[in-house]
């Protein structure tokens, strides 16, 4: 909700006095909201009543969280048939953990002016299930915000399901994203486990688009005479068509880090709040680790699926509030997340498909703001533009200068790389291979499996500063479908487990064992493989003062 640009000609919330619960109006005033956004205004003024079923089409970043929370909370507070204490009255299903946290925060703010604030609980994967579930069972939850998988888990237990037996309102947020992302089976299962529609609960579906999968679920969640509202102008170009988009082609994958450094150096002159997407979580972690070493003058943030939920929540909140900075991210924020005033999105490497590319671009130019997008690819990856001719991606006007500036960044990149432990590099290397091995993109890259390994080896040795390709466990290689493919350096998993080091034997060197150390290994704080990773998943951030990887890097 932060960063919404409200038009002065939209309706004032003060006009809802006498209609909307007074404590909710007071909370809106405390939160600094005076004008409704178009979707908020239309939901609050066009529904036959605030208990009516509705399908609302609205883009992300337009204020739809308040559009469903306000009427749902009002009815919960004013209703004559409120659920018994400790039973959930409002159930909100959303596709990602970050969105769930975002909605819960808004809910807490809206109920903060009540004599006794309503309890809003969150049930999402990637968190300590036992503690969250215990709080839910011991508490008096009035609202539950959940992701589909964890909600199915909750509903499978009879005592937990009983707390969800008196639902008044069911909200499906980002319905198209949720159902197109493979959650349709979970959502349909949830609809079987909660009370039947005939018990009278209200259904609210919010979705930017209404593809067939959404229509199938709408027929179950909404009554036949539901109200349909759309705030999407059919004549308005979608966000990804309005955002200026450019590509920078670099000679080889080994140039990834130096070319990104050159690109950021160039773009920071005109952009101050930037999101950089990587192809995998481990690659994102490596990028953040390198660029926090004084490579850029902006504060560096990091968010991806390998961080615990606490670190991800801290980073989300910190980057939202930051006026400037660079967030290195995986697709945990690729859909629906609203970071105010992001003026540039950079994608490093191939997205899985055109849809993923579009969702990433959608993190900028939100709520009427300006923004730009750049994708950094190798020459061999340039087929992406040919396969997606509908996307308005043009050559970056300064591509030549950016590539020419890459060699001058090489020394700084290598110095930063030598401070990164070998385990982090190995994980980035392995995840890079795993991504492409399972992506179905090899044919378009004109690579066979051996060519993929060679490509990754080039990136590791020339781009990451590894003395030779990082070690790989034979079992992992087999799971990737690459058993017997030449070019790998095989690890001894037993020895690695005993010593915590990266001892391995190279299959091309007759099994000769030796330590794989970066040139900076064993030299003070430029430590290599013998350095232990602090704090489990806290990793580098834990060594920097306890903030975990989600802590901003200066």
Coordinates of C-alpha atoms in Angstrom, one line a residue:
X1 CA 0.0 0.0 0.0
X2 CA 2.9 2.3 0.6
X3 CA 3.7 4.6 -2.3
X4 CA 0.2 4.7 -3.8
X5 CA -0.3 7.9 -5.7
X6 CA -3.8 9.0 -5.0
X7 CA -5.7 11.4 -7.3
X8 CA -7.3 14.4 -5.6
X9 CA -10.5 13.8 -7.5
X10 CA -11.1 10.4 -5.9
X11 CA -13.6 10.2 -3.0
X12 CA -12.5 11.1 0.5
X13 CA -12.7 8.4 3.2
X14 CA -14.4 11.0 5.4
X15 CA -17.5 10.6 3.1
X16 CA -17.8 7.1 4.6
X17 CA -18.6 8.5 8.1
X18 CA -21.7 6.8 9.4
X19 CA -21.3 4.0 6.9
X20 CA -17.9 2.5 7.7
X21 CA -17.0 1.6 11.3
X22 CA -15.7 4.7 13.1
X23 CA -12.6 2.9 14.5
X24 CA -11.6 1.8 11.0
X25 CA -12.0 5.4 9.8
X26 CA -9.8 6.6 12.6
X27 CA -7.2 4.0 11.7
X28 CA -7.2 5.2 8.1
X29 CA -6.6 8.7 9.3
X30 CA -3.7 7.5 11.5
X31 CA -2.3 5.6 8.6
X32 CA -2.4 8.8 6.5
X33 CA -5.0 7.7 4.0
X34 CA -7.5 10.5 3.1
X35 CA -8.5 9.6 -0.4
X36 CA -9.7 6.2 -1.8
X37 CA -8.0 4.6 -4.7
X38 CA -10.3 3.8 -7.6
X39 CA -10.6 0.1 -6.6
X40 CA -11.3 1.0 -3.0
X41 CA -14.0 3.6 -4.0
X42 CA -15.8 1.2 -6.4
X43 CA -15.9 -1.7 -4.0
X44 CA -17.1 0.5 -1.1
X45 CA -19.7 2.3 -3.2
X46 CA -20.9 -0.2 -5.8
X47 CA -21.4 -3.4 -3.9
X48 CA -25.2 -3.9 -3.2
X49 CA -24.0 -4.4 0.4
X50 CA -20.6 -5.2 2.0
X51 CA -21.6 -8.8 2.4
X52 CA -22.1 -9.3 -1.3
X53 CA -20.0 -11.7 -3.3
X54 CA -17.8 -10.0 -5.9
X55 CA -15.2 -10.5 -8.5
X56 CA -12.9 -7.5 -8.7
X57 CA -10.4 -7.0 -11.5
X58 CA -7.6 -4.7 -10.4
X59 CA -3.8 -4.5 -11.0
X60 CA -1.4 -5.1 -8.2
X61 CA -0.2 -1.9 -6.5
X62 CA -3.6 -0.2 -6.8
X63 CA -4.7 -0.5 -3.2
X64 CA -6.8 -3.6 -3.4
X65 CA -5.7 -4.9 0.0
X66 CA -7.7 -2.2 1.7
X67 CA -10.5 -2.7 -0.8
X68 CA -11.2 -6.2 0.6
X69 CA -10.1 -5.6 4.2
X70 CA -12.4 -2.6 4.9
X71 CA -15.7 -4.2 4.0
X72 CA -14.8 -7.5 5.5
X73 CA -13.6 -6.0 8.8
X74 CA -16.6 -3.7 9.0
X75 CA -19.0 -6.6 8.6
X76 CA -17.1 -8.6 11.2
X77 CA -17.3 -5.8 13.7
X78 CA -20.9 -4.8 13.0
X79 CA -22.4 -8.1 12.2
X80 CA -25.1 -9.6 14.4
X81 CA -23.8 -13.1 13.7
X82 CA -20.1 -12.7 14.5
X83 CA -18.3 -16.0 14.9
X84 CA -17.6 -17.3 18.5
X85 CA -14.5 -16.0 20.1
X86 CA -11.4 -17.8 18.9
X87 CA -13.0 -18.8 15.6
X88 CA -11.8 -17.3 12.3
X89 CA -14.3 -14.9 10.7
X90 CA -12.2 -13.8 7.7
X91 CA -10.0 -16.2 5.7
X92 CA -7.7 -14.6 3.2
X93 CA -5.8 -16.9 0.7
X94 CA -2.8 -15.4 -1.1
X95 CA -0.1 -17.0 -3.3
X96 CA 3.1 -15.9 -1.4
X97 CA 4.5 -15.6 2.1
X98 CA 5.5 -12.0 1.4
X99 CA 2.0 -11.0 0.3
X100 CA 0.5 -12.7 3.4
X101 CA 2.8 -10.7 5.7
X102 CA 1.9 -7.5 3.8
X103 CA -1.8 -8.1 4.2
X104 CA -1.5 -9.0 7.9
X105 CA 0.4 -5.8 8.5
X106 CA -2.3 -3.8 6.9
X107 CA -5.0 -5.7 8.9
X108 CA -3.2 -5.0 12.2
X109 CA -2.9 -1.3 11.3
X110 CA -6.6 -1.1 10.4
X111 CA -7.7 -2.7 13.7
X112 CA -5.2 -0.8 15.9
X113 CA -7.8 1.8 17.0
X114 CA -10.2 -0.8 18.3
X115 CA -10.5 -1.1 22.1
X116 CA -9.3 -4.6 21.7
X117 CA -7.5 -5.1 18.4
X118 CA -8.6 -8.2 16.4
X119 CA -6.0 -11.0 16.2
X120 CA -4.7 -11.5 12.7
X121 CA -2.7 -14.7 12.2
X122 CA -0.5 -15.8 9.4
X123 CA -0.1 -19.4 8.1
X124 CA 2.6 -19.7 5.5
X125 CA 5.3 -22.2 4.5
X126 CA 9.0 -21.5 5.1
X127 CA 8.4 -20.6 8.8
X128 CA 8.5 -22.5 12.1
X129 CA 5.2 -24.4 11.6
X130 CA 5.0 -25.6 15.3
X131 CA 5.2 -22.2 16.9
X132 CA 2.9 -20.5 14.4
X133 CA 0.3 -23.3 14.8
X134 CA 0.6 -23.2 18.6
X135 CA -0.1 -19.4 18.6
X136 CA -3.1 -20.0 16.3
X137 CA -4.5 -22.7 18.5
X138 CA -3.9 -20.9 21.8
X139 CA -5.0 -17.5 20.5
X140 CA -8.3 -16.0 19.5
X141 CA -7.8 -15.5 15.8
X142 CA -10.5 -13.4 14.0
X143 CA -8.5 -13.2 10.7
X144 CA -6.2 -15.7 9.1
X145 CA -4.0 -14.9 6.1
X146 CA -2.6 -18.0 4.5
X147 CA -0.8 -19.5 1.6
X148 CA -2.6 -22.5 0.0
X149 CA -0.2 -25.2 1.0
X150 CA 0.0 -24.3 4.7
X151 CA -3.8 -23.8 4.9
X152 CA -4.3 -27.3 3.5
X153 CA -2.0 -28.5 6.2
X154 CA -4.0 -26.7 8.9
X155 CA -7.3 -27.9 7.6
X156 CA -6.2 -31.5 7.6
X157 CA -6.1 -31.5 11.4
X158 CA -9.6 -31.6 13.0
X159 CA -8.9 -29.3 16.0
X160 CA -7.4 -26.7 13.7
X161 CA -10.2 -27.1 11.1
X162 CA -12.8 -26.4 13.9
X163 CA -11.3 -22.9 14.3
X164 CA -12.2 -22.3 10.6
X165 CA -15.8 -23.7 10.9
X166 CA -17.5 -20.3 11.2
X167 CA -16.0 -18.3 8.3
X168 CA -18.0 -15.2 7.3
X169 CA -15.8 -14.0 4.4
X170 CA -13.4 -15.9 2.1
X171 CA -11.0 -13.7 0.1
X172 CA -8.9 -15.0 -2.8
X173 CA -6.2 -12.4 -3.5
X174 CA -4.1 -12.4 -6.7
X175 CA -6.4 -15.3 -7.8
X176 CA -4.9 -15.5 -11.3
X177 CA -1.4 -15.6 -10.0
X178 CA -2.3 -18.2 -7.4
X179 CA -4.2 -20.5 -9.8
X180 CA -1.8 -20.2 -12.7
X181 CA 1.2 -20.9 -10.4
X182 CA 0.1 -24.5 -9.7
X183 CA -2.0 -23.9 -6.6
X184 CA -5.3 -24.8 -8.1
X185 CA -5.4 -28.3 -6.6
X186 CA -4.7 -26.9 -3.1
X187 CA -7.3 -24.2 -3.5
X188 CA -9.9 -26.8 -4.6
X189 CA -9.0 -29.0 -1.7
X190 CA -9.4 -26.0 0.7
X191 CA -12.9 -25.4 -0.7
X192 CA -13.8 -29.0 0.1
X193 CA -12.5 -28.7 3.7
X194 CA -14.0 -25.4 4.8
X195 CA -17.8 -25.1 5.4
X196 CA -19.9 -25.4 2.3
X197 CA -20.9 -22.3 0.4
X198 CA -24.5 -22.9 1.4
X199 CA -23.6 -22.0 5.0
X200 CA -23.7 -18.4 3.8
X201 CA -20.1 -17.1 3.8
X202 CA -19.2 -14.2 1.5
X203 CA -16.8 -14.8 -1.4
X204 CA -14.4 -12.0 -2.7
X205 CA -12.1 -12.7 -5.6
X206 CA -9.5 -10.2 -6.6
X207 CA -7.6 -10.8 -9.8
X208 CA -5.8 -8.8 -12.5
X209 CA -7.1 -11.2 -15.2
X210 CA -9.8 -13.8 -15.4
X211 CA -8.3 -16.8 -17.2
X212 CA -10.3 -20.2 -17.4
X213 CA -8.7 -21.5 -14.1
X214 CA -10.0 -18.4 -12.3
X215 CA -13.5 -18.8 -13.8
X216 CA -13.6 -22.5 -12.6
X217 CA -12.9 -21.5 -9.0
X218 CA -15.2 -18.4 -9.2
X219 CA -18.1 -20.7 -9.9
X220 CA -17.5 -22.4 -6.5
X221 CA -16.5 -19.3 -4.4
X222 CA -19.1 -16.8 -5.6
X223 CA -22.9 -17.0 -5.9
X224 CA -24.4 -16.8 -9.4
X225 CA -25.5 -13.2 -9.0
X226 CA -22.2 -11.9 -7.8
X227 CA -21.1 -8.3 -8.5
X228 CA -18.4 -7.8 -11.1
X229 CA -16.1 -4.8 -10.8
X230 CA -13.2 -3.9 -13.0
X231 CA -10.8 -1.0 -12.6
X232 CA -8.7 -2.0 -15.5
X233 CA -9.0 0.3 -18.5
X234 CA -9.1 -1.9 -21.6
X235 CA -7.6 0.9 -23.7
X236 CA -4.7 1.4 -21.2
X237 CA -1.5 -0.4 -22.1
X238 CA -0.4 -3.0 -19.6
X239 CA 2.4 -2.0 -17.2
X240 CA 5.0 -4.1 -19.1
X241 CA 4.1 -2.3 -22.3
X242 CA 4.4 1.2 -20.8
X243 CA 7.8 0.6 -19.1
X244 CA 10.8 1.4 -21.3
X245 CA 12.7 -1.9 -21.7
X246 CA 16.2 -2.6 -22.9
X247 CA 18.6 -5.5 -23.4
X248 CA 22.4 -5.6 -22.9
X249 CA 24.2 -8.4 -24.7
X250 CA 27.5 -9.4 -23.2
X251 CA 30.1 -11.6 -25.0
X252 CA 30.0 -14.6 -22.6
X253 CA 28.6 -15.9 -19.3
X254 CA 32.1 -15.3 -17.7
X255 CA 31.4 -11.6 -18.1
X256 CA 28.2 -11.6 -16.0
X257 CA 29.6 -10.1 -12.9
X258 CA 31.9 -7.5 -14.5
X259 CA 29.2 -6.4 -17.0
X260 CA 26.6 -6.1 -14.3
X261 CA 29.1 -4.0 -12.3
X262 CA 29.6 -1.8 -15.4
X263 CA 25.8 -1.6 -16.0
X264 CA 25.1 -0.6 -12.4
X265 CA 27.8 2.0 -12.4
X266 CA 26.2 3.5 -15.5
X267 CA 22.6 3.3 -14.3
X268 CA 23.1 4.6 -10.8
X269 CA 23.7 8.0 -12.3
X270 CA 19.9 8.2 -13.0
X271 CA 18.3 5.4 -10.8
X272 CA 18.5 5.1 -7.0
X273 CA 16.1 2.3 -6.1
X274 CA 16.9 -0.8 -8.1
X275 CA 15.8 -4.5 -8.0
X276 CA 18.2 -7.0 -9.6
X277 CA 16.8 -10.5 -10.3
X278 CA 19.0 -13.6 -10.6
X279 CA 18.2 -17.0 -12.1
X280 CA 18.5 -18.9 -8.8
X281 CA 18.4 -18.2 -5.1
X282 CA 22.0 -19.2 -4.7
X283 CA 23.1 -17.0 -7.6
X284 CA 21.2 -14.1 -6.0
X285 CA 23.1 -14.8 -2.7
X286 CA 26.4 -14.7 -4.5
X287 CA 25.6 -11.5 -6.4
X288 CA 24.6 -9.8 -3.1
X289 CA 27.7 -11.0 -1.4
X290 CA 29.9 -9.6 -4.2
X291 CA 28.2 -6.2 -4.6
X292 CA 28.0 -5.5 -0.9
X293 CA 31.8 -5.3 -0.9
X294 CA 32.0 -1.6 -1.9
X295 CA 31.1 -2.3 -5.5
X296 CA 28.3 0.2 -5.4
X297 CA 27.7 3.2 -3.2
X298 CA 24.0 2.3 -2.6
X299 CA 23.0 0.0 0.3
X300 CA 22.6 -3.6 -0.8
X301 CA 19.7 -5.8 0.3
X302 CA 19.1 -9.5 -0.4
X303 CA 16.0 -11.7 -0.5
X304 CA 15.4 -15.2 -1.8
X305 CA 13.9 -18.5 -0.8
X306 CA 17.0 -19.7 1.0
X307 CA 16.6 -17.1 3.7
X308 CA 14.3 -17.8 6.7
X309 CA 11.0 -16.0 6.9
X310 CA 12.2 -13.6 9.6
X311 CA 15.1 -12.4 7.4
X312 CA 12.8 -12.1 4.4
X313 CA 10.3 -10.0 6.3
X314 CA 12.9 -7.7 7.7
X315 CA 14.4 -7.2 4.3
X316 CA 11.0 -6.6 2.7
X317 CA 10.1 -3.9 5.3
X318 CA 13.5 -2.3 5.1
X319 CA 13.6 -2.0 1.3
X320 CA 10.0 -0.7 1.3
X321 CA 11.0 2.1 3.6
X322 CA 14.4 2.8 2.0
X323 CA 14.6 5.8 -0.3
X324 CA 17.5 4.2 -2.2
X325 CA 19.2 0.9 -2.5
X326 CA 19.7 -2.2 -4.5
X327 CA 17.7 -5.4 -3.8
X328 CA 19.1 -8.6 -5.2
X329 CA 16.2 -10.9 -5.4
X330 CA 14.8 -14.2 -6.6
X331 CA 11.2 -14.7 -7.7
X332 CA 9.9 -14.7 -4.1
X333 CA 9.1 -11.0 -4.9
X334 CA 8.4 -11.5 -8.6
X335 CA 4.6 -11.3 -8.3
X336 CA 2.4 -9.0 -6.4
X337 CA 4.9 -7.4 -4.0
X338 CA 4.7 -3.6 -3.8
X339 CA 8.0 -1.8 -3.2
X340 CA 7.4 1.9 -3.6
X341 CA 9.4 4.0 -6.0
X342 CA 11.5 1.3 -7.7
X343 CA 12.8 3.1 -10.7
X344 CA 14.8 0.3 -12.4
X345 CA 14.5 -3.5 -12.6
X346 CA 17.5 -5.5 -13.9
X347 CA 17.2 -9.2 -14.9
X348 CA 20.5 -11.1 -15.0
X349 CA 20.2 -14.1 -17.2
X350 CA 17.3 -15.8 -18.8
X351 CA 13.9 -15.9 -17.2
X352 CA 12.1 -19.2 -17.3
X353 CA 9.6 -17.7 -19.8
X354 CA 8.0 -14.5 -21.0
X355 CA 5.4 -14.4 -18.3
X356 CA 8.1 -14.5 -15.6
X357 CA 9.9 -11.7 -17.3
X358 CA 6.7 -9.6 -17.4
X359 CA 6.0 -10.1 -13.7
X360 CA 9.5 -9.0 -12.8
X361 CA 9.2 -5.9 -14.9
X362 CA 6.0 -5.2 -13.0
X363 CA 8.0 -4.4 -9.9
X364 CA 8.6 -0.9 -11.3
X365 CA 6.4 1.8 -12.6
X366 CA 3.7 0.9 -10.1
X367 CA 0.7 3.1 -9.1
X368 CA 1.5 5.6 -11.9
X369 CA 5.2 6.1 -11.1
X370 CA 7.9 6.0 -13.8
X371 CA 10.3 3.1 -14.2
X372 CA 12.6 1.3 -16.6
X373 CA 13.7 -2.4 -17.1
X374 CA 16.9 -3.9 -18.4
X375 CA 17.7 -7.6 -19.1
X376 CA 21.4 -8.7 -19.2
X377 CA 22.0 -11.7 -21.5
X378 CA 24.8 -13.4 -23.3
X379 CA 24.8 -13.4 -27.1
X380 CA 23.7 -17.0 -27.0
X381 CA 20.7 -16.1 -24.9
X382 CA 19.5 -13.4 -27.3
X383 CA 16.9 -15.8 -28.7
X384 CA 14.7 -14.6 -25.8
X385 CA 13.9 -11.4 -27.7
X386 CA 13.1 -13.3 -30.9
X387 CA 10.8 -15.7 -29.0
X388 CA 9.0 -12.8 -27.3
X389 CA 8.7 -10.2 -30.1
X390 CA 5.5 -8.9 -28.4
X391 CA 7.7 -7.5 -25.6
X392 CA 9.0 -4.0 -26.4
X393 CA 12.6 -4.8 -25.6
X394 CA 15.1 -2.6 -27.4
X395 CA 18.9 -2.6 -27.5
X396 CA 20.3 -0.5 -24.7
X397 CA 21.5 2.7 -26.3
X398 CA 24.8 2.5 -24.2
X399 CA 25.5 -1.2 -24.7
X400 CA 28.8 -0.5 -26.3
X401 CA 30.0 1.7 -23.5
X402 CA 28.7 -0.7 -20.8
X403 CA 30.6 -3.7 -22.3
X404 CA 33.7 -1.5 -22.8
X405 CA 33.6 -0.6 -19.1
X406 CA 33.3 -4.2 -17.9
X407 CA 37.1 -5.0 -18.0
X408 CA 37.8 -2.0 -15.7
X409 CA 35.5 -3.6 -13.1
X410 CA 37.4 -6.9 -13.2
X411 CA 39.9 -6.2 -10.4
X412 CA 37.2 -5.0 -8.0
X413 CA 34.9 -8.0 -8.9
X414 CA 37.8 -10.5 -8.3
X415 CA 38.8 -8.9 -5.0
X416 CA 35.2 -9.2 -3.9
X417 CA 35.0 -12.8 -5.1
X418 CA 38.1 -13.8 -3.2
X419 CA 36.3 -12.9 0.1
X420 CA 33.3 -15.2 -0.7
X421 CA 33.6 -18.7 0.8
X422 CA 33.9 -21.6 -1.7
X423 CA 30.7 -23.2 -0.5
X424 CA 28.7 -20.2 -1.6
X425 CA 30.4 -20.3 -5.0
X426 CA 29.8 -24.0 -5.3
X427 CA 26.1 -23.6 -4.5
X428 CA 25.7 -20.8 -7.1
X429 CA 27.6 -23.0 -9.7
X430 CA 25.5 -26.1 -8.9
X431 CA 22.2 -24.1 -9.0
X432 CA 23.1 -22.5 -12.3
X433 CA 23.6 -26.0 -13.8
X434 CA 20.5 -27.3 -12.2
X435 CA 18.4 -24.4 -13.5
X436 CA 19.4 -24.9 -17.1
X437 CA 19.4 -28.7 -17.0
X438 CA 15.7 -28.6 -16.0
X439 CA 14.6 -25.6 -17.9
X440 CA 14.1 -27.0 -21.4
X441 CA 16.2 -24.1 -22.7
X442 CA 19.3 -26.1 -23.8
X443 CA 18.1 -26.6 -27.4
X444 CA 17.5 -22.9 -27.8
X445 CA 20.9 -22.2 -26.3
X446 CA 22.3 -24.6 -28.9
X447 CA 24.0 -26.5 -26.1
X448 CA 24.1 -30.2 -25.2
X449 CA 24.6 -31.4 -21.6
X450 CA 28.4 -31.3 -21.9
X451 CA 28.2 -27.8 -23.3
X452 CA 26.2 -26.7 -20.3
X453 CA 28.8 -28.0 -17.9
X454 CA 31.5 -26.3 -20.0
X455 CA 29.5 -23.0 -19.8
X456 CA 29.1 -23.3 -16.1
X457 CA 32.8 -24.1 -15.7
X458 CA 33.7 -21.0 -17.7
X459 CA 31.6 -18.9 -15.4
X460 CA 33.1 -20.4 -12.3
X461 CA 36.7 -20.1 -13.3
X462 CA 36.7 -16.9 -15.2
X463 CA 33.8 -15.2 -13.6
X464 CA 33.9 -16.3 -10.0
X465 CA 37.7 -16.6 -9.6
X466 CA 37.5 -20.4 -8.7
X467 CA 40.9 -22.1 -9.4
X468 CA 38.9 -24.9 -11.1
X469 CA 35.3 -26.0 -11.4
X470 CA 33.7 -26.4 -8.0
X471 CA 33.1 -29.9 -6.7
X472 CA 29.8 -31.7 -7.3
X473 CA 28.3 -34.7 -5.6
X474 CA 27.7 -37.6 -8.0
X475 CA 24.2 -38.1 -6.5
X476 CA 23.3 -34.5 -7.2
X477 CA 24.7 -34.7 -10.8
X478 CA 22.5 -37.8 -11.3
X479 CA 19.4 -36.1 -10.0
X480 CA 20.0 -33.4 -12.6
X481 CA 20.0 -36.0 -15.3
X482 CA 23.7 -35.4 -16.0
X483 CA 25.2 -38.7 -15.0
X484 CA 28.3 -39.5 -17.1
X485 CA 28.5 -36.0 -18.6
X486 CA 32.2 -35.0 -18.9
X487 CA 33.6 -31.8 -17.3
X488 CA 32.5 -32.2 -13.7
X489 CA 34.9 -32.2 -10.7
X490 CA 33.6 -34.9 -8.4
X491 CA 33.4 -34.3 -4.7
X492 CA 34.0 -36.9 -2.0
X493 CA 30.8 -36.3 0.1
X494 CA 32.1 -38.3 3.1
X495 CA 35.3 -36.3 3.3
X496 CA 33.4 -33.0 2.8
X497 CA 31.0 -34.0 5.6
X498 CA 33.8 -34.8 8.0
X499 CA 36.0 -31.8 7.4
X500 CA 33.5 -29.2 6.3
X501 CA 36.0 -28.3 3.5
X502 CA 35.8 -28.6 -0.2
X503 CA 38.2 -31.4 -0.7
X504 CA 37.5 -33.2 -4.0
X505 CA 39.0 -35.2 -6.7
X506 CA 39.0 -34.3 -10.3
X507 CA 37.8 -37.0 -12.6
X508 CA 40.1 -35.8 -15.4
X509 CA 43.1 -36.0 -13.1
X510 CA 43.0 -39.6 -12.1
X511 CA 41.3 -39.0 -8.8
X512 CA 44.1 -36.9 -7.4
X513 CA 42.9 -35.1 -4.3
X514 CA 43.8 -31.6 -3.3
X515 CA 42.3 -28.6 -1.5
X516 CA 40.3 -26.2 -3.7
X517 CA 41.2 -22.8 -2.3
X518 CA 40.4 -19.4 -3.8
X519 CA 43.5 -17.2 -4.2
X520 CA 42.5 -15.4 -1.0
X521 CA 42.1 -18.5 1.1
X522 CA 43.8 -18.5 4.5
X523 CA 44.7 -14.8 4.3
X524 CA 43.0 -13.2 7.2
X525 CA 39.5 -11.9 6.4
X526 CA 39.7 -12.9 2.8
X527 CA 39.1 -16.4 4.0
X528 CA 38.4 -19.2 1.6
X529 CA 36.9 -22.7 2.2
X530 CA 38.1 -23.2 5.8
X531 CA 35.9 -20.3 7.0
X532 CA 32.7 -21.6 8.5
X533 CA 29.4 -20.1 7.6
X534 CA 28.0 -18.3 10.6
X535 CA 24.5 -18.8 12.0
X536 CA 23.2 -21.5 9.7
X537 CA 21.2 -19.6 7.1
X538 CA 22.3 -16.3 8.5
X539 CA 25.4 -16.9 6.4
X540 CA 27.3 -13.8 5.6
X541 CA 24.8 -11.4 7.3
X542 CA 25.3 -13.2 10.6
X543 CA 29.1 -12.5 10.4
X544 CA 28.3 -8.9 9.8
X545 CA 26.5 -8.2 13.1
X546 CA 23.6 -10.6 13.6
X547 CA 21.1 -9.3 11.1
X548 CA 21.0 -12.4 8.9
X549 CA 21.2 -12.2 5.2
X550 CA 18.2 -10.0 5.2
X551 CA 20.1 -7.2 6.8
X552 CA 21.0 -4.3 4.5
X553 CA 24.6 -4.2 3.4
X554 CA 26.5 -1.0 3.4

